[in-house]
PDB file of C-alpha atoms in Angstrom:
ATOM      1  CA  GLY S   1      -0.175   0.263   0.258  1.00 61.00           C
ATOM      2  CA  GLY S   2       3.207   1.825   0.389  1.00 66.00           C
ATOM      3  CA  SER S   3       5.119   4.159  -2.281  1.00 69.00           C
ATOM      4  CA  PHE S   4       8.634   2.700  -3.598  1.00 71.00           C
ATOM      5  CA  SER S   5       9.810   4.829  -5.726  1.00 69.00           C
ATOM      6  CA  GLY S   6      14.059   3.360  -6.904  1.00 64.00           C
ATOM      7  CA  CYS S   7      16.864   6.917  -8.334  1.00 58.00           C
ATOM      8  CA  PHE S   8      20.015   5.228  -8.645  1.00 58.00           C
ATOM      9  CA  ARG S   9      22.117   2.639 -10.983  1.00 57.00           C
ATOM     10  CA  THR S  10      20.887  -0.667 -10.589  1.00 54.00           C
ATOM     11  CA  GLY S  11      24.226  -2.127  -9.599  1.00 56.00           C
ATOM     12  CA  HIS S  12      23.654  -4.903 -12.147  1.00 66.00           C
ATOM     13  CA  LEU S  13      20.798  -6.103 -11.077  1.00 71.00           C
ATOM     14  CA  GLY S  14      19.915  -7.607 -14.530  1.00 71.00           C
ATOM     15  CA  HIS S  15      17.690  -6.242 -17.604  1.00 79.00           C
ATOM     16  CA  TYR S  16      17.131  -9.487 -19.390  1.00 80.00           C
ATOM     17  CA  SER S  17      12.829  -9.213 -19.227  1.00 85.00           C
ATOM     18  CA  PHE S  18      10.899  -6.459 -17.784  1.00 86.00           C
ATOM     19  CA  ARG S  19      10.289  -9.165 -14.252  1.00 87.00           C
ATOM     20  CA  HIS S  20      14.121  -8.142 -13.518  1.00 85.00           C
ATOM     21  CA  THR S  21      13.822  -4.468 -13.902  1.00 87.00           C
ATOM     22  CA  PRO S  22      13.313  -2.342 -10.671  1.00 87.00           C
ATOM     23  CA  VAL S  23       9.906  -1.139 -12.206  1.00 88.00           C
ATOM     24  CA  GLY S  24       9.778  -5.274 -12.598  1.00 88.00           C
ATOM     25  CA  ARG S  25      10.715  -5.876  -8.848  1.00 87.00           C
ATOM     26  CA  GLY S  26       8.552  -3.923  -7.487  1.00 88.00           C
ATOM     27  CA  PHE S  27       9.434  -0.611  -8.011  1.00 90.00           C
ATOM     28  CA  ASP S  28       6.259   2.213  -8.418  1.00 89.00           C
ATOM     29  CA  THR S  29       9.541   4.540 -10.512  1.00 89.00           C
ATOM     30  CA  PHE S  30      12.680   4.040 -11.999  1.00 90.00           C
ATOM     31  CA  PHE S  31      15.539   6.942 -12.822  1.00 90.00           C
ATOM     32  CA  GLY S  32      18.528   5.431 -13.858  1.00 88.00           C
ATOM     33  CA  PHE S  33      21.172   3.196 -15.615  1.00 88.00           C
ATOM     34  CA  LEU S  34      20.401  -0.982 -16.085  1.00 86.00           C
ATOM     35  CA  LEU S  35      24.408  -1.329 -17.573  1.00 82.00           C
ATOM     36  CA  GLY S  36      27.544   0.148 -16.505  1.00 80.00           C
ATOM     37  CA  SER S  37      30.231   1.567 -15.732  1.00 80.00           C
ATOM     38  CA  GLU S  38      28.530   5.102 -17.534  1.00 84.00           C
ATOM     39  CA  THR S  39      29.275   7.810 -17.913  1.00 86.00           C
ATOM     40  CA  HIS S  40      28.463  10.681 -15.603  1.00 88.00           C
ATOM     41  CA  ASP S  41      27.490  13.426 -18.182  1.00 86.00           C
ATOM     42  CA  THR S  42      26.952  11.867 -21.205  1.00 85.00           C
ATOM     43  CA  HIS S  43      24.559   8.955 -20.223  1.00 85.00           C
ATOM     44  CA  ASN S  44      26.783   7.152 -21.950  1.00 84.00           C
ATOM     45  CA  SER S  45      27.160   2.364 -20.857  1.00 81.00           C
ATOM     46  CA  TRP S  46      31.171   1.383 -21.958  1.00 71.00           C
ATOM     47  CA  GLY S  47      32.041  -1.553 -21.980  1.00 66.00           C
ATOM     48  CA  LYS S  48      32.630  -5.593 -22.604  1.00 61.00           C
ATOM     49  CA  HIS S  49      28.834  -6.282 -21.981  1.00 61.00           C
ATOM     50  CA  THR S  50      28.316  -3.683 -24.930  1.00 61.00           C
ATOM     51  CA  CYS S  51      31.371  -4.835 -27.177  1.00 67.00           C
ATOM     52  CA  ASN S  52      32.996  -1.446 -25.939  1.00 68.00           C
ATOM     53  CA  TYR S  53      30.272   0.366 -27.990  1.00 70.00           C
ATOM     54  CA  GLY S  54      28.635   3.429 -26.565  1.00 71.00           C
ATOM     55  CA  VAL S  55      25.105   3.238 -26.363  1.00 79.00           C
ATOM     56  CA  THR S  56      22.799   5.407 -24.387  1.00 81.00           C
ATOM     57  CA  ASP S  57      21.113   4.004 -21.078  1.00 84.00           C
ATOM     58  CA  LEU S  58      18.850   6.802 -19.697  1.00 87.00           C
ATOM     59  CA  TRP S  59      15.563   5.497 -17.952  1.00 88.00           C
ATOM     60  CA  ASN S  60      12.441   6.867 -16.348  1.00 87.00           C
ATOM     61  CA  SER S  61      10.712   3.384 -15.653  1.00 85.00           C
ATOM     62  CA  THR S  62      10.613   1.496 -18.346  1.00 83.00           C
ATOM     63  CA  VAL S  63      10.933   4.372 -20.909  1.00 84.00           C
ATOM     64  CA  LYS S  64      14.859   6.176 -22.536  1.00 83.00           C
ATOM     65  CA  ALA S  65      15.405   9.730 -20.672  1.00 83.00           C
ATOM     66  CA  ASN S  66      17.026  10.688 -23.635  1.00 77.00           C
ATOM     67  CA  GLU S  67      14.582  13.287 -23.959  1.00 77.00           C
ATOM     68  CA  SER S  68      14.521  14.205 -20.698  1.00 79.00           C
ATOM     69  CA  ILE S  69      16.263  17.596 -19.417  1.00 80.00           C
ATOM     70  CA  HIS S  70      18.934  16.059 -17.298  1.00 80.00           C
ATOM     71  CA  PHE S  71      20.100  13.890 -20.945  1.00 79.00           C
ATOM     72  CA  LYS S  72      19.509  17.042 -23.104  1.00 79.00           C
ATOM     73  CA  ASN S  73      21.909  19.704 -20.125  1.00 82.00           C
ATOM     74  CA  LEU S  74      24.273  16.629 -19.646  1.00 85.00           C
ATOM     75  CA  THR S  75      23.340  17.198 -15.903  1.00 88.00           C
ATOM     76  CA  TYR S  76      25.995  15.126 -13.995  1.00 90.00           C
ATOM     77  CA  SER S  77      24.724  12.244 -12.646  1.00 90.00           C
ATOM     78  CA  ALA S  78      25.111  13.238  -8.923  1.00 92.00           C
ATOM     79  CA  GLU S  79      23.836  16.604  -9.036  1.00 92.00           C
ATOM     80  CA  MET S  80      20.695  14.697 -11.383  1.00 91.00           C
ATOM     81  CA  TYR S  81      20.109  11.824  -9.140  1.00 92.00           C
ATOM     82  CA  GLY S  82      19.660  14.960  -6.643  1.00 93.00           C
ATOM     83  CA  MET S  83      17.809  16.871  -8.488  1.00 92.00           C
ATOM     84  CA  GLU S  84      15.255  13.494  -9.081  1.00 91.00           C
ATOM     85  CA  MET S  85      14.928  12.812  -4.934  1.00 93.00           C
ATOM     86  CA  ALA S  86      13.998  16.029  -4.319  1.00 94.00           C
ATOM     87  CA  ARG S  87      11.275  15.760  -6.850  1.00 92.00           C
ATOM     88  CA  LEU S  88      10.172  12.376  -5.898  1.00 93.00           C
ATOM     89  CA  VAL S  89      10.160  13.836  -1.942  1.00 94.00           C
ATOM     90  CA  HIS S  90       7.863  16.650  -3.287  1.00 95.00           C
ATOM     91  CA  SER S  91       5.711  14.773  -5.412  1.00 93.00           C
ATOM     92  CA  HIS S  92       4.764  12.588  -2.585  1.00 94.00           C
ATOM     93  CA  ALA S  93       4.100  14.858  -0.111  1.00 94.00           C
ATOM     94  CA  ALA S  94       1.253  17.010  -2.287  1.00 94.00           C
ATOM     95  CA  ARG S  95      -0.659  13.760  -2.517  1.00 92.00           C
ATOM     96  CA  MET S  96      -3.867  13.568  -0.717  1.00 91.00           C
ATOM     97  CA  ASP S  97      -2.246  11.071   0.982  1.00 92.00           C
ATOM     98  CA  ALA S  98       0.504  11.789   1.527  1.00 91.00           C
ATOM     99  CA  ALA S  99       0.268  11.568   5.527  1.00 89.00           C
ATOM    100  CA  ALA S 100      -1.095   8.045   5.716  1.00 89.00           C
ATOM    101  CA  THR S 101       1.165   6.761   3.111  1.00 91.00           C
ATOM    102  CA  PRO S 102       4.417   4.877   3.501  1.00 91.00           C
ATOM    103  CA  PHE S 103       6.905   5.882   0.825  1.00 93.00           C
ATOM    104  CA  PHE S 104      10.175   4.416  -0.015  1.00 93.00           C
ATOM    105  CA  LEU S 105      13.223   5.973  -1.923  1.00 93.00           C
ATOM    106  CA  TYR S 106      16.388   3.651  -2.491  1.00 92.00           C
ATOM    107  CA  MET S 107      19.110   5.919  -3.969  1.00 92.00           C
ATOM    108  CA  ALA S 108      22.330   3.855  -4.911  1.00 89.00           C
ATOM    109  CA  PHE S 109      24.964   7.350  -6.142  1.00 90.00           C
ATOM    110  CA  GLN S 110      26.999   5.728  -9.265  1.00 87.00           C
ATOM    111  CA  ASN S 111      30.069   8.365  -7.494  1.00 87.00           C
ATOM    112  CA  ASN S 112      32.465   7.569  -6.789  1.00 84.00           C
ATOM    113  CA  HIS S 113      32.887   5.031  -9.462  1.00 83.00           C
ATOM    114  CA  ALA S 114      34.746   4.489 -13.273  1.00 81.00           C
ATOM    115  CA  PRO S 115      34.663   6.253 -15.967  1.00 84.00           C
ATOM    116  CA  PHE S 116      35.339   8.995 -13.027  1.00 84.00           C
ATOM    117  CA  THR S 117      34.771  12.769 -14.862  1.00 84.00           C
ATOM    118  CA  LYS S 118      36.458  15.667 -13.983  1.00 82.00           C
ATOM    119  CA  VAL S 119      33.667  18.068 -12.927  1.00 82.00           C
ATOM    120  CA  PRO S 120      35.429  22.010 -12.198  1.00 81.00           C
ATOM    121  CA  LEU S 121      32.427  23.050 -10.080  1.00 82.00           C
ATOM    122  CA  TYR S 122      33.565  20.368  -7.798  1.00 84.00           C
ATOM    123  CA  ASP S 123      37.468  20.369  -8.202  1.00 81.00           C
ATOM    124  CA  ASP S 124      37.611  23.695  -7.843  1.00 83.00           C
ATOM    125  CA  ARG S 125      37.019  23.251  -3.921  1.00 87.00           C
ATOM    126  CA  PHE S 126      40.119  21.448  -3.827  1.00 88.00           C
ATOM    127  CA  PRO S 127      42.584  23.483  -5.215  1.00 87.00           C
ATOM    128  CA  LYS S 128      45.723  22.513  -2.286  1.00 89.00           C
ATOM    129  CA  ILE S 129      45.211  18.935  -4.415  1.00 88.00           C
ATOM    130  CA  GLN S 130      47.494  18.952  -7.259  1.00 88.00           C
ATOM    131  CA  ALA S 131      44.742  20.172 -10.209  1.00 86.00           C
ATOM    132  CA  GLY S 132      43.785  17.608 -12.963  1.00 82.00           C
ATOM    133  CA  SER S 133      45.151  14.497 -10.339  1.00 87.00           C
ATOM    134  CA  MET S 134      42.863  11.685  -9.733  1.00 85.00           C
ATOM    135  CA  LYS S 135      42.958  13.106  -5.854  1.00 86.00           C
ATOM    136  CA  GLN S 136      41.230  16.025  -6.919  1.00 88.00           C
ATOM    137  CA  VAL S 137      38.775  14.316  -9.363  1.00 88.00           C
ATOM    138  CA  TYR S 138      37.874  11.684  -6.457  1.00 86.00           C
ATOM    139  CA  ASN S 139      37.415  14.532  -3.327  1.00 89.00           C
ATOM    140  CA  GLY S 140      35.117  16.862  -6.512  1.00 91.00           C
ATOM    141  CA  ASN S 141      32.636  13.943  -7.548  1.00 90.00           C
ATOM    142  CA  MET S 142      32.803  12.743  -3.655  1.00 90.00           C
ATOM    143  CA  ALA S 143      31.409  16.312  -3.518  1.00 93.00           C
ATOM    144  CA  ALA S 144      28.619  16.622  -5.817  1.00 93.00           C
ATOM    145  CA  VAL S 145      27.191  13.119  -3.277  1.00 93.00           C
ATOM    146  CA  ASP S 146      27.438  15.367  -0.013  1.00 93.00           C
ATOM    147  CA  ASP S 147      25.460  18.533  -2.450  1.00 94.00           C
ATOM    148  CA  ALA S 148      23.102  15.675  -3.679  1.00 94.00           C
ATOM    149  CA  ILE S 149      21.866  14.510  -0.106  1.00 93.00           C
ATOM    150  CA  GLY S 150      22.001  18.292   1.127  1.00 94.00           C
ATOM    151  CA  SER S 151      18.845  18.393  -1.686  1.00 94.00           C
ATOM    152  CA  LEU S 152      17.284  15.316  -0.045  1.00 93.00           C
ATOM    153  CA  ALA S 153      17.684  16.780   3.035  1.00 93.00           C
ATOM    154  CA  GLY S 154      16.046  20.505   2.113  1.00 95.00           C
ATOM    155  CA  ALA S 155      12.969  18.537   0.457  1.00 95.00           C
ATOM    156  CA  LEU S 156      12.564  16.536   3.381  1.00 94.00           C
ATOM    157  CA  ALA S 157      12.611  19.792   5.404  1.00 93.00           C
ATOM    158  CA  ALA S 158      10.747  21.509   3.209  1.00 95.00           C
ATOM    159  CA  ASN S 159       7.948  19.062   3.674  1.00 95.00           C
ATOM    160  CA  ALA S 160       8.415  18.543   7.505  1.00 93.00           C
ATOM    161  CA  ALA S 161       4.493  18.657   8.294  1.00 92.00           C
ATOM    162  CA  ILE S 162       4.578  14.745   6.113  1.00 92.00           C
ATOM    163  CA  PHE S 163       8.025  13.836   6.713  1.00 92.00           C
ATOM    164  CA  GLY S 164       9.234  15.517  10.497  1.00 86.00           C
ATOM    165  CA  GLY S 165       9.398  13.242  13.238  1.00 84.00           C
ATOM    166  CA  LYS S 166       9.201  10.257  11.250  1.00 85.00           C
ATOM    167  CA  THR S 167      11.787   9.969   8.548  1.00 91.00           C
ATOM    168  CA  VAL S 168      14.787   7.156   8.837  1.00 91.00           C
ATOM    169  CA  VAL S 169      17.346   7.752   6.385  1.00 91.00           C
ATOM    170  CA  VAL S 170      20.116   4.404   6.472  1.00 92.00           C
ATOM    171  CA  PHE S 171      22.823   5.392   4.578  1.00 91.00           C
ATOM    172  CA  SER S 172      25.634   2.609   3.276  1.00 89.00           C
ATOM    173  CA  GLN S 173      29.241   2.599   1.142  1.00 86.00           C
ATOM    174  CA  ASP S 174      29.548  -1.222  -0.610  1.00 85.00           C
ATOM    175  CA  ASN S 175      33.397  -1.459  -0.521  1.00 88.00           C
ATOM    176  CA  GLY S 176      36.600   0.647   0.714  1.00 87.00           C
ATOM    177  CA  GLY S 177      38.154   3.049  -1.760  1.00 85.00           C
ATOM    178  CA  PRO S 178      40.606   2.687  -4.204  1.00 85.00           C
ATOM    179  CA  ALA S 179      44.119   2.628  -3.087  1.00 85.00           C
ATOM    180  CA  LYS S 180      44.805   5.360  -6.009  1.00 78.00           C
ATOM    181  CA  SER S 181      42.348   7.109  -5.066  1.00 76.00           C
ATOM    182  CA  ALA S 182      40.739   7.065  -1.293  1.00 80.00           C
ATOM    183  CA  ASN S 183      42.633   6.827   1.875  1.00 84.00           C
ATOM    184  CA  ASN S 184      41.182   3.745   4.231  1.00 88.00           C
ATOM    185  CA  LEU S 185      43.881   4.245   6.874  1.00 90.00           C
ATOM    186  CA  PRO S 186      43.760   3.892   9.778  1.00 92.00           C
ATOM    187  CA  LEU S 187      42.812  -0.133   7.933  1.00 92.00           C
ATOM    188  CA  ARG S 188      45.359  -1.451   5.464  1.00 93.00           C
ATOM    189  CA  GLY S 189      43.865  -1.887   1.845  1.00 92.00           C
ATOM    190  CA  ALA S 190      41.729  -0.852  -0.350  1.00 91.00           C
ATOM    191  CA  LYS S 191      38.957  -1.913  -2.996  1.00 90.00           C
ATOM    192  CA  PHE S 192      39.185  -5.280  -5.038  1.00 90.00           C
ATOM    193  CA  GLY S 193      41.221  -6.728  -1.632  1.00 92.00           C
ATOM    194  CA  ILE S 194      40.696  -8.602   1.325  1.00 91.00           C
ATOM    195  CA  PHE S 195      41.908  -7.153   3.733  1.00 94.00           C
ATOM    196  CA  GLU S 196      39.773  -4.701   5.995  1.00 94.00           C
ATOM    197  CA  GLY S 197      40.457  -1.612   3.800  1.00 92.00           C
ATOM    198  CA  GLY S 198      38.427  -2.786   1.079  1.00 92.00           C
ATOM    199  CA  VAL S 199      35.752  -4.724   2.725  1.00 91.00           C
ATOM    200  CA  ARG S 200      34.842  -2.727   5.451  1.00 89.00           C
ATOM    201  CA  SER S 201      33.259   0.951   5.441  1.00 85.00           C
ATOM    202  CA  PHE S 202      31.375   3.665   6.919  1.00 82.00           C
ATOM    203  CA  SER S 203      27.710   4.166   7.325  1.00 88.00           C
ATOM    204  CA  PHE S 204      24.916   5.261   9.642  1.00 89.00           C
ATOM    205  CA  VAL S 205      21.136   5.215   9.973  1.00 90.00           C
ATOM    206  CA  TRP S 206      19.874   8.817  11.307  1.00 87.00           C
ATOM    207  CA  GLY S 207      16.084   9.640  11.745  1.00 85.00           C
ATOM    208  CA  PRO S 208      13.794   9.872  15.120  1.00 82.00           C
ATOM    209  CA  GLY S 209      14.678   7.444  18.422  1.00 68.00           C
ATOM    210  CA  VAL S 210      17.720   7.331  16.340  1.00 71.00           C
ATOM    211  CA  LEU S 211      20.084   9.688  18.104  1.00 59.00           C
ATOM    212  CA  PRO S 212      19.822  10.079  22.296  1.00 58.00           C
ATOM    213  CA  SER S 213      17.502  13.319  23.363  1.00 53.00           C
ATOM    214  CA  ASN S 214      19.439  16.403  24.636  1.00 53.00           C
TER     215      ASN S 214
END
């Protein structure tokens, strides 16, 4: 009886048939891509699964989203998902039965993941890191995620009458950072490795009743 929306990359969950897609698996809506290694700006997927041939891979539920404002304006992926999350929150809050209807939003960020895309807007925030270096790009890409999460937080706050006091946010990672870009200290190792630096990651849960009252 709730509203389930997805605004994310699928993480290789399959697209062989309709039932393998996010909507086929139970989501009411979906916005994102179905393959992997999608470019952050042109929204093309490159890789062995496409014989190294770029294909447009941006979907709005079951319809190609290549006519969307995001696709036409080459909107950077994290910014695009930030706007879509906010839109979904506002859309749910506008429903007549919003207060009585559960709402679930799943967002799996593409950042930080190859193919890494240099975005001056975010790289310029880290002038002390060598210009054009992978570390500067990596930090800039993570700053974009921070902004996208800020867009979600802002949308929730703007609709406090619906979401305030009963919304739970769960944030998690899938693995540690890559050796050439991230710093997993004091843990040993990095992504693709079996040491703790590769398999342990940060996560947190925020919401009413989670944090102790003052």
